[in-house]
PDB file of C-alpha atoms and ligand atoms in Angstrom:
ATOM      1  CA  MET A1495      75.063 -73.240  18.520  1.00 93.00           C
ATOM      2  CA  LYS A1496      76.545 -70.947  16.055  1.00 93.00           C
ATOM      3  CA  LYS A1497      76.622 -67.188  17.752  1.00 96.00           C
ATOM      4  CA  ILE A1498      74.629 -65.207  19.978  1.00 97.00           C
ATOM      5  CA  GLU A1499      71.789 -63.919  17.810  1.00 97.00           C
ATOM      6  CA  HIS A1500      70.461 -61.497  19.898  1.00 97.00           C
ATOM      7  CA  ILE A1501      70.605 -60.161  23.833  1.00 98.00           C
ATOM      8  CA  GLY A1502      66.677 -59.341  24.809  1.00 98.00           C
ATOM      9  CA  ILE A1503      66.233 -56.365  27.444  1.00 98.00           C
ATOM     10  CA  ALA A1504      62.780 -56.052  29.263  1.00 98.00           C
ATOM     11  CA  VAL A1505      62.111 -52.811  29.389  1.00 98.00           C
ATOM     12  CA  SER A1506      58.630 -50.474  30.721  1.00 98.00           C
ATOM     13  CA  ASP A1507      58.208 -48.261  28.137  1.00 98.00           C
ATOM     14  CA  LEU A1508      59.469 -49.535  24.411  1.00 98.00           C
ATOM     15  CA  GLU A1509      59.350 -45.730  23.459  1.00 98.00           C
ATOM     16  CA  ALA A1510      61.556 -44.224  26.114  1.00 98.00           C
ATOM     17  CA  ALA A1511      63.899 -47.242  25.890  1.00 98.00           C
ATOM     18  CA  ASN A1512      64.463 -46.964  22.395  1.00 98.00           C
ATOM     19  CA  LYS A1513      65.407 -43.369  22.590  1.00 98.00           C
ATOM     20  CA  THR A1514      67.933 -44.270  25.372  1.00 98.00           C
ATOM     21  CA  TYR A1515      69.714 -47.451  23.021  1.00 98.00           C
ATOM     22  CA  ALA A1516      69.733 -45.022  20.250  1.00 98.00           C
ATOM     23  CA  ALA A1517      72.035 -42.904  22.035  1.00 98.00           C
ATOM     24  CA  VAL A1518      74.246 -45.420  23.834  1.00 97.00           C
ATOM     25  CA  MET A1519      74.445 -47.218  20.278  1.00 96.00           C
ATOM     26  CA  GLY A1520      74.901 -44.191  17.940  1.00 97.00           C
ATOM     27  CA  LYS A1521      71.965 -45.936  15.695  1.00 97.00           C
ATOM     28  CA  SER A1522      68.130 -46.192  15.888  1.00 98.00           C
ATOM     29  CA  HIS A1523      66.592 -49.703  15.957  1.00 98.00           C
ATOM     30  CA  TYR A1524      65.821 -50.668  12.532  1.00 96.00           C
ATOM     31  CA  LYS A1525      62.356 -52.246  13.378  1.00 96.00           C
ATOM     32  CA  THR A1526      59.654 -53.152  15.749  1.00 97.00           C
ATOM     33  CA  GLU A1527      57.671 -56.118  15.894  1.00 96.00           C
ATOM     34  CA  GLU A1528      54.768 -56.976  17.776  1.00 96.00           C
ATOM     35  CA  VAL A1529      54.495 -60.870  18.619  1.00 94.00           C
ATOM     36  CA  GLN A1530      50.989 -61.785  19.707  1.00 93.00           C
ATOM     37  CA  SER A1531      51.606 -65.283  20.643  1.00 90.00           C
ATOM     38  CA  GLU A1532      54.117 -63.741  23.450  1.00 93.00           C
ATOM     39  CA  GLN A1533      51.933 -60.964  24.123  1.00 96.00           C
ATOM     40  CA  VAL A1534      55.533 -58.470  23.698  1.00 96.00           C
ATOM     41  CA  ILE A1535      55.934 -55.679  21.277  1.00 97.00           C
ATOM     42  CA  THR A1536      59.946 -55.700  20.208  1.00 97.00           C
ATOM     43  CA  SER A1537      62.365 -53.681  18.488  1.00 97.00           C
ATOM     44  CA  PHE A1538      65.939 -54.362  17.010  1.00 97.00           C
ATOM     45  CA  PHE A1539      69.136 -52.902  17.087  1.00 98.00           C
ATOM     46  CA  GLU A1540      72.006 -54.170  15.124  1.00 97.00           C
ATOM     47  CA  ILE A1541      75.564 -54.398  16.694  1.00 96.00           C
ATOM     48  CA  GLY A1542      77.896 -56.666  13.906  1.00 95.00           C
ATOM     49  CA  GLU A1543      76.361 -60.326  13.479  1.00 94.00           C
ATOM     50  CA  SER A1544      74.355 -59.590  16.595  1.00 96.00           C
ATOM     51  CA  LYS A1545      71.001 -57.929  17.597  1.00 97.00           C
ATOM     52  CA  VAL A1546      69.926 -55.972  20.995  1.00 98.00           C
ATOM     53  CA  GLU A1547      66.115 -56.750  21.557  1.00 98.00           C
ATOM     54  CA  LEU A1548      63.926 -54.298  23.568  1.00 98.00           C
ATOM     55  CA  LEU A1549      60.996 -56.185  24.666  1.00 98.00           C
ATOM     56  CA  ALA A1550      57.782 -54.406  26.511  1.00 98.00           C
ATOM     57  CA  ALA A1551      54.936 -56.263  27.588  1.00 98.00           C
ATOM     58  CA  THR A1552      51.617 -55.798  25.710  1.00 98.00           C
ATOM     59  CA  SER A1553      49.581 -57.511  28.555  1.00 97.00           C
ATOM     60  CA  ASN A1554      49.822 -57.906  32.148  1.00 96.00           C
ATOM     61  CA  ASP A1555      49.481 -61.535  32.135  1.00 95.00           C
ATOM     62  CA  SER A1556      52.116 -62.386  29.795  1.00 97.00           C
ATOM     63  CA  ALA A1557      55.529 -63.436  31.060  1.00 95.00           C
ATOM     64  CA  LEU A1558      57.895 -60.495  30.493  1.00 97.00           C
ATOM     65  CA  ALA A1559      55.239 -58.446  32.370  1.00 98.00           C
ATOM     66  CA  LYS A1560      55.132 -61.097  35.252  1.00 97.00           C
ATOM     67  CA  SER A1561      59.307 -61.038  35.094  1.00 96.00           C
ATOM     68  CA  ILE A1562      59.820 -57.218  34.823  1.00 97.00           C
ATOM     69  CA  LEU A1563      57.504 -57.096  38.326  1.00 97.00           C
ATOM     70  CA  LYS A1564      59.813 -59.878  39.931  1.00 96.00           C
ATOM     71  CA  ARG A1565      63.095 -58.705  38.680  1.00 96.00           C
ATOM     72  CA  GLY A1566      62.659 -54.916  37.158  1.00 98.00           C
ATOM     73  CA  GLU A1567      63.781 -54.147  33.911  1.00 98.00           C
ATOM     74  CA  GLY A1568      67.162 -55.364  32.326  1.00 98.00           C
ATOM     75  CA  LEU A1569      68.881 -58.274  30.586  1.00 98.00           C
ATOM     76  CA  HIS A1570      65.734 -60.890  30.073  1.00 97.00           C
ATOM     77  CA  HIS A1571      66.978 -63.751  27.783  1.00 98.00           C
ATOM     78  CA  ILE A1572      70.262 -64.720  25.742  1.00 98.00           C
ATOM     79  CA  ALA A1573      69.161 -66.074  22.259  1.00 98.00           C
ATOM     80  CA  PHE A1574      71.684 -68.840  20.320  1.00 98.00           C
ATOM     81  CA  ALA A1575      71.046 -68.946  16.555  1.00 98.00           C
ATOM     82  CA  VAL A1576      71.106 -72.617  15.684  1.00 98.00           C
ATOM     83  CA  ASP A1577      70.592 -74.645  12.173  1.00 97.00           C
ATOM     84  CA  ASN A1578      67.999 -77.207  13.428  1.00 97.00           C
ATOM     85  CA  ILE A1579      65.937 -76.144  16.563  1.00 98.00           C
ATOM     86  CA  GLU A1580      64.271 -79.620  16.568  1.00 97.00           C
ATOM     87  CA  ALA A1581      67.568 -81.486  16.841  1.00 97.00           C
ATOM     88  CA  GLU A1582      69.243 -78.705  19.627  1.00 97.00           C
ATOM     89  CA  ILE A1583      65.982 -79.055  21.225  1.00 97.00           C
ATOM     90  CA  GLU A1584      66.250 -83.140  21.643  1.00 97.00           C
ATOM     91  CA  ARG A1585      70.174 -82.785  22.448  1.00 97.00           C
ATOM     92  CA  LEU A1586      69.691 -80.569  25.150  1.00 97.00           C
ATOM     93  CA  GLN A1587      66.442 -82.728  26.632  1.00 96.00           C
ATOM     94  CA  SER A1588      68.674 -85.980  25.992  1.00 97.00           C
ATOM     95  CA  GLU A1589      71.209 -84.030  28.540  1.00 96.00           C
ATOM     96  CA  GLY A1590      68.716 -83.752  31.036  1.00 96.00           C
ATOM     97  CA  PHE A1591      67.972 -79.788  30.427  1.00 96.00           C
ATOM     98  CA  ARG A1592      64.223 -78.966  31.055  1.00 94.00           C
ATOM     99  CA  LEU A1593      63.131 -76.741  28.253  1.00 96.00           C
ATOM    100  CA  LEU A1594      59.582 -74.562  28.218  1.00 96.00           C
ATOM    101  CA  ASN A1595      59.314 -75.747  24.884  1.00 94.00           C
ATOM    102  CA  ASP A1596      59.083 -79.650  23.856  1.00 94.00           C
ATOM    103  CA  GLN A1597      58.140 -77.830  20.089  1.00 96.00           C
ATOM    104  CA  PRO A1598      59.601 -74.631  18.085  1.00 97.00           C
ATOM    105  CA  LYS A1599      57.264 -71.672  18.113  1.00 95.00           C
ATOM    106  CA  LYS A1600      57.043 -68.729  16.145  1.00 93.00           C
ATOM    107  CA  GLY A1601      58.864 -65.858  17.357  1.00 92.00           C
ATOM    108  CA  ALA A1602      59.900 -62.219  16.671  1.00 89.00           C
ATOM    109  CA  ASP A1603      62.143 -61.726  13.681  1.00 90.00           C
ATOM    110  CA  ASN A1604      61.156 -64.686  11.312  1.00 92.00           C
ATOM    111  CA  LYS A1605      62.381 -67.041  13.756  1.00 94.00           C
ATOM    112  CA  LEU A1606      61.732 -70.130  15.363  1.00 96.00           C
ATOM    113  CA  ILE A1607      62.393 -70.149  19.058  1.00 96.00           C
ATOM    114  CA  ALA A1608      62.093 -72.097  21.979  1.00 97.00           C
ATOM    115  CA  PHE A1609      63.355 -71.167  25.510  1.00 97.00           C
ATOM    116  CA  MET A1610      65.286 -72.805  28.293  1.00 97.00           C
ATOM    117  CA  HIS A1611      63.972 -72.423  32.073  1.00 96.00           C
ATOM    118  CA  PRO A1612      66.564 -69.992  33.259  1.00 96.00           C
ATOM    119  CA  LYS A1613      67.149 -72.318  36.739  1.00 95.00           C
ATOM    120  CA  GLU A1614      68.640 -74.714  33.996  1.00 93.00           C
ATOM    121  CA  ALA A1615      71.476 -72.411  33.199  1.00 95.00           C
ATOM    122  CA  ASN A1616      72.703 -70.553  36.248  1.00 96.00           C
ATOM    123  CA  GLY A1617      69.873 -68.209  36.178  1.00 96.00           C
ATOM    124  CA  VAL A1618      69.537 -66.895  32.186  1.00 97.00           C
ATOM    125  CA  LEU A1619      66.887 -67.622  30.411  1.00 97.00           C
ATOM    126  CA  ILE A1620      68.388 -69.242  27.091  1.00 98.00           C
ATOM    127  CA  GLU A1621      66.691 -68.818  23.811  1.00 98.00           C
ATOM    128  CA  LEU A1622      67.063 -70.967  20.767  1.00 98.00           C
ATOM    129  CA  CYS A1623      66.721 -69.490  17.725  1.00 97.00           C
ATOM    130  CA  GLN A1624      66.413 -70.712  14.297  1.00 98.00           C
ATOM    131  CA  GLU A1625      65.947 -68.477  11.051  1.00 95.00           C
ATOM    132  CA  ILE A1626      62.420 -69.186   8.934  1.00 95.00           C
ATOM    133  CA  GLN A1627      63.614 -69.741   5.192  1.00 88.00           C
TER     134      GLN A1627
HETATM  135  N1  LIG B2802      65.640 -64.722  33.804  1.00 54.56           N
HETATM  136  C1  LIG B2802      66.537 -65.309  34.904  1.00 54.56           C
HETATM  137  N2  LIG B2802      65.544 -65.922  35.622  1.00 54.56           N
HETATM  138  C2  LIG B2802      64.365 -65.811  35.600  1.00 54.56           C
HETATM  139  C3  LIG B2802      63.612 -64.614  34.360  1.00 54.56           C
HETATM  140  C4  LIG B2802      64.527 -64.409  33.494  1.00 54.56           C
HETATM  141  N3  LIG B2802      63.688 -63.602  32.141  1.00 54.56           N
HETATM  142  N4  LIG B2802      62.565 -64.862  34.290  1.00 54.56           N
HETATM  143  C5  LIG B2802      61.860 -65.302  35.801  1.00 54.56           C
HETATM  144  N5  LIG B2802      63.274 -66.309  36.271  1.00 54.56           N
HETATM  145  C6  LIG B2802      63.237 -66.503  37.392  1.00 54.56           C
HETATM  146  C7  LIG B2802      62.752 -65.821  38.592  1.00 54.56           C
HETATM  147  O1  LIG B2802      62.989 -65.071  39.043  1.00 54.56           O
HETATM  148  C8  LIG B2802      62.508 -66.767  39.595  1.00 54.56           C
HETATM  149  O2  LIG B2802      63.509 -67.413  40.378  1.00 54.56           O
HETATM  150  P1  LIG B2802      63.250 -67.634  41.985  1.00 54.56           P
HETATM  151  O3  LIG B2802      62.536 -68.743  42.272  1.00 54.56           O
HETATM  152  O4  LIG B2802      64.812 -67.817  42.414  1.00 54.56           O
HETATM  153  O5  LIG B2802      62.306 -66.383  42.542  1.00 54.56           O
HETATM  154  C9  LIG B2802      62.198 -68.238  38.840  1.00 54.56           C
HETATM  155  O6  LIG B2802      62.673 -67.963  37.460  1.00 54.56           O
HETATM  156  C10 LIG B2802      60.762 -68.840  38.878  1.00 54.56           C
HETATM  157  O7  LIG B2802      60.399 -69.445  37.480  1.00 54.56           O
HETATM  158  P2  LIG B2802      59.167 -70.443  37.850  1.00 54.56           P
HETATM  159  O8  LIG B2802      58.465 -70.429  38.818  1.00 54.56           O
HETATM  160  O9  LIG B2802      58.940 -71.607  37.133  1.00 54.56           O
HETATM  161  O10 LIG B2802      58.070 -69.347  36.408  1.00 54.56           O
HETATM  162  P3  LIG B2802      57.363 -68.269  36.184  1.00 54.56           P
HETATM  163  O11 LIG B2802      56.140 -68.131  36.161  1.00 54.56           O
HETATM  164  O12 LIG B2802      58.226 -66.983  37.316  1.00 54.56           O
HETATM  165  O13 LIG B2802      58.447 -67.703  34.820  1.00 54.56           O
HETATM  166  C11 LIG B2802      59.629 -68.265  32.829  1.00 54.56           C
HETATM  167  C12 LIG B2802      59.680 -67.523  34.277  1.00 54.56           C
HETATM  168  C13 LIG B2802      61.312 -68.095  32.610  1.00 54.56           C
HETATM  169  C14 LIG B2802      59.263 -70.097  32.819  1.00 54.56           C
HETATM  170  C15 LIG B2802      59.171 -67.754  32.077  1.00 54.56           C
HETATM  171  O14 LIG B2802      58.801 -66.156  31.869  1.00 54.56           O
HETATM  172  C16 LIG B2802      58.617 -68.366  30.627  1.00 54.56           C
HETATM  173  O15 LIG B2802      57.668 -69.330  30.165  1.00 54.56           O
HETATM  174  N6  LIG B2802      59.475 -67.183  29.536  1.00 54.56           N
HETATM  175  C17 LIG B2802      59.204 -67.946  28.301  1.00 54.56           C
HETATM  176  C18 LIG B2802      58.894 -66.842  27.531  1.00 54.56           C
HETATM  177  C19 LIG B2802      59.100 -65.413  27.496  1.00 54.56           C
HETATM  178  O16 LIG B2802      60.052 -65.095  28.565  1.00 54.56           O
HETATM  179  N7  LIG B2802      58.292 -64.913  26.578  1.00 54.56           N
HETATM  180  C20 LIG B2802      58.827 -62.949  26.191  1.00 54.56           C
HETATM  181  C21 LIG B2802      59.860 -62.982  25.292  1.00 54.56           C
HETATM  182  C22 LIG B2802      59.400 -63.559  24.063  1.00 54.56           C
HETATM  183  C23 LIG B2802      60.379 -63.253  22.933  1.00 54.56           C
HETATM  184  O17 LIG B2802      61.705 -63.012  23.086  1.00 54.56           O
HETATM  185  O18 LIG B2802      59.987 -62.930  21.745  1.00 54.56           O
END
């Protein structure tokens, strides 16, 4: 694992949250992107070498909508940047961790992503992400 690529924050109203985080961080988000496969709309703020990703659900059936319903808004996941996501999935599985994805899938921001169940890491949903070249 190379660095924290981003921190994902679940929000109910993306437009309102964009304004809040612009005020907190002293700069605007630099992009908005919908990820249909995850049923989310996201916006990204740069912070040093990392990012803050705000996530709002686009469907009530999405994992994110269910998470907000159960847990409310707030910290949703921490994403670690990796060079070789398939090798990291295999390594974690061989260590006995339960991955939510056996194979990487396309996520926001030109990344291949895979998740590890929050129960595997002390209540934190971990995302692996690899830049698509
Ligand atoms: N962080 C920490 N814990 C979480 C969580 C989160 N984001 N989301 C759910 N949980 C907890 C629940 O509170 C619950 O805990 P308790 O059993 O103590 O009540 C437990 O995980 C539920 O686990 P589950 O019954 O196996 O599964 P759920 O149906 O609640 O789904 C999860 C949880 C993580 C498997 C599901 O949200 C998932 O598959 N997430 C990965 C995909 C995703 O989150 N996509 C949206 C973001 C996409 C992006 O970043 O682009």
